[in-house]
Amino acid sequence: MIRTTTLVAVIVLAANAFAQDQSYADCVAKEKSTWGEPCAKCEAYKEGFKRDYSGVYQITLKNVCKESVELKVAMQESNGRWRTFPIKALDADESMTAFACNGTGKYLYWVRRLNDTELLLPSDQQILVEYKSH
């Protein structure tokens, strides 16, 4: 009986330690991505002044965990620059969409537990410098 109780206690402690070491990046999953869909913030035009969305790449990221997280997203444009988005708090099962007007299909994101002051998410300037295309 004591061995069983000890074993259960060890399992509970190990599970708790694992939960504390959880990577919150695992909380965010790509829900969908699209090319060529209309985007109100992208203003490319073809001949005849018709809007051209052919280069628009959009991605929807979803919080798949039960805890709220904060998410920072960057989308790469075809000129190599990164379009960055403000940090967004996502509750459980909540999604956000990010876009690149002339996208490459590449994106980056950083995640932390909501209000985690120990983990710093990169600033826009850090992203632009660190991930600059050569």
Short mmCIF file of C-alpha atoms in Angstrom, two decimals, residues 22-126:
data_model
loop_
_atom_site.label_atom_id
_atom_site.label_comp_id
_atom_site.label_asym_id
_atom_site.label_seq_id
_atom_site.Cartn_x
_atom_site.Cartn_y
_atom_site.Cartn_z
CA GLN A 22 5.62 23.18 -20.75
CA SER A 23 6.59 25.06 -23.88
CA TYR A 24 3.81 27.50 -24.60
CA ALA A 25 4.80 27.40 -28.28
CA ASP A 26 2.96 24.07 -28.29
CA CYS A 27 -0.22 26.00 -27.41
CA VAL A 28 -0.36 27.67 -30.81
CA ALA A 29 -1.25 25.78 -33.97
CA LYS A 30 -1.82 26.84 -37.55
CA GLU A 31 -5.56 26.68 -38.09
CA LYS A 32 -5.42 27.63 -41.79
CA SER A 33 -3.46 29.55 -44.37
CA THR A 34 -4.53 31.05 -47.68
CA TRP A 35 -3.04 32.67 -50.76
CA GLY A 36 -4.80 35.30 -52.84
CA GLU A 37 -7.72 36.06 -50.51
CA PRO A 38 -8.87 39.69 -50.19
CA CYS A 39 -7.16 41.70 -47.47
CA ALA A 40 -8.41 45.23 -46.73
CA LYS A 41 -4.94 46.41 -45.69
CA CYS A 42 -3.16 45.31 -48.87
CA GLU A 43 -3.26 47.79 -51.74
CA ALA A 44 -1.65 46.33 -54.85
CA TYR A 45 -3.29 47.10 -58.18
CA LYS A 46 -3.28 45.54 -61.65
CA GLU A 47 -3.86 47.32 -64.91
CA GLY A 48 -7.22 49.03 -64.97
CA PHE A 49 -6.92 49.94 -61.28
CA LYS A 50 -8.27 46.57 -60.14
CA ARG A 51 -7.04 45.39 -56.71
CA ASP A 52 -4.61 42.49 -56.91
CA TYR A 53 -4.58 40.06 -54.01
CA SER A 54 -2.54 37.35 -55.76
CA GLY A 55 0.47 37.84 -53.47
CA VAL A 56 -1.50 38.04 -50.23
CA TYR A 57 -0.61 35.28 -47.77
CA GLN A 58 -2.75 35.00 -44.65
CA ILE A 59 -2.41 32.65 -41.72
CA THR A 60 -4.73 31.96 -38.82
CA LEU A 61 -3.09 30.79 -35.59
CA LYS A 62 -5.13 29.29 -32.76
CA ASN A 63 -4.52 28.82 -29.04
CA VAL A 64 -5.16 25.09 -28.53
CA CYS A 65 -4.40 25.12 -24.80
CA LYS A 66 -6.70 25.77 -21.85
CA GLU A 67 -4.51 28.63 -20.61
CA SER A 68 -4.41 32.12 -22.11
CA VAL A 69 -1.22 33.02 -23.98
CA GLU A 70 0.39 36.06 -25.56
CA LEU A 71 1.43 35.76 -29.19
CA LYS A 72 3.83 37.83 -31.33
CA VAL A 73 3.72 37.17 -35.10
CA ALA A 74 5.89 38.22 -38.05
CA MET A 75 5.12 37.52 -41.73
CA GLN A 76 7.78 37.75 -44.44
CA GLU A 77 7.16 39.94 -47.49
CA SER A 78 8.72 39.10 -50.87
CA ASN A 79 11.30 41.91 -50.41
CA GLY A 80 12.67 40.00 -47.38
CA ARG A 81 11.31 42.41 -44.76
CA TRP A 82 9.11 41.18 -41.94
CA ARG A 83 5.63 42.57 -41.29
CA THR A 84 5.22 42.45 -37.53
CA PHE A 85 2.04 42.47 -35.48
CA PRO A 86 1.47 43.72 -31.92
CA ILE A 87 1.48 41.18 -29.12
CA LYS A 88 -2.00 39.68 -28.88
CA ALA A 89 -3.54 37.87 -25.92
CA LEU A 90 -5.41 34.74 -26.96
CA ASP A 91 -7.79 32.93 -24.66
CA ALA A 92 -8.33 29.18 -25.02
CA ASP A 93 -9.63 28.29 -28.52
CA GLU A 94 -9.22 31.90 -29.71
CA SER A 95 -7.56 32.65 -33.06
CA MET A 96 -5.77 35.52 -34.75
CA THR A 97 -5.04 36.19 -38.41
CA ALA A 98 -1.84 37.76 -39.73
CA PHE A 99 -0.98 38.65 -43.33
CA ALA A 100 1.72 39.63 -45.79
CA CYS A 101 0.63 41.64 -48.83
CA ASN A 102 3.31 40.11 -51.07
CA GLY A 103 4.16 37.12 -48.96
CA THR A 104 6.77 34.42 -49.22
CA GLY A 105 4.76 31.96 -47.15
CA LYS A 106 7.22 32.26 -44.26
CA TYR A 107 6.11 33.30 -40.81
CA LEU A 108 7.51 33.35 -37.29
CA TYR A 109 5.77 33.46 -33.95
CA TRP A 110 6.67 33.62 -30.29
CA VAL A 111 4.43 32.55 -27.42
CA ARG A 112 4.41 32.98 -23.68
CA ARG A 113 1.92 32.39 -20.89
CA LEU A 114 -0.33 35.41 -20.34
CA ASN A 115 1.38 38.05 -18.16
CA ASP A 116 4.63 36.08 -17.93
CA THR A 117 7.12 38.84 -17.10
CA GLU A 118 10.14 36.52 -17.09
CA LEU A 119 9.93 35.64 -20.78
CA LEU A 120 10.44 38.60 -23.10
CA LEU A 121 8.95 38.52 -26.56
CA PRO A 122 11.05 40.21 -29.25
CA SER A 123 10.36 43.80 -30.22
CA ASP A 124 9.59 44.72 -33.82
CA GLN A 125 13.09 46.20 -34.16
CA GLN A 126 14.72 43.01 -32.85
#
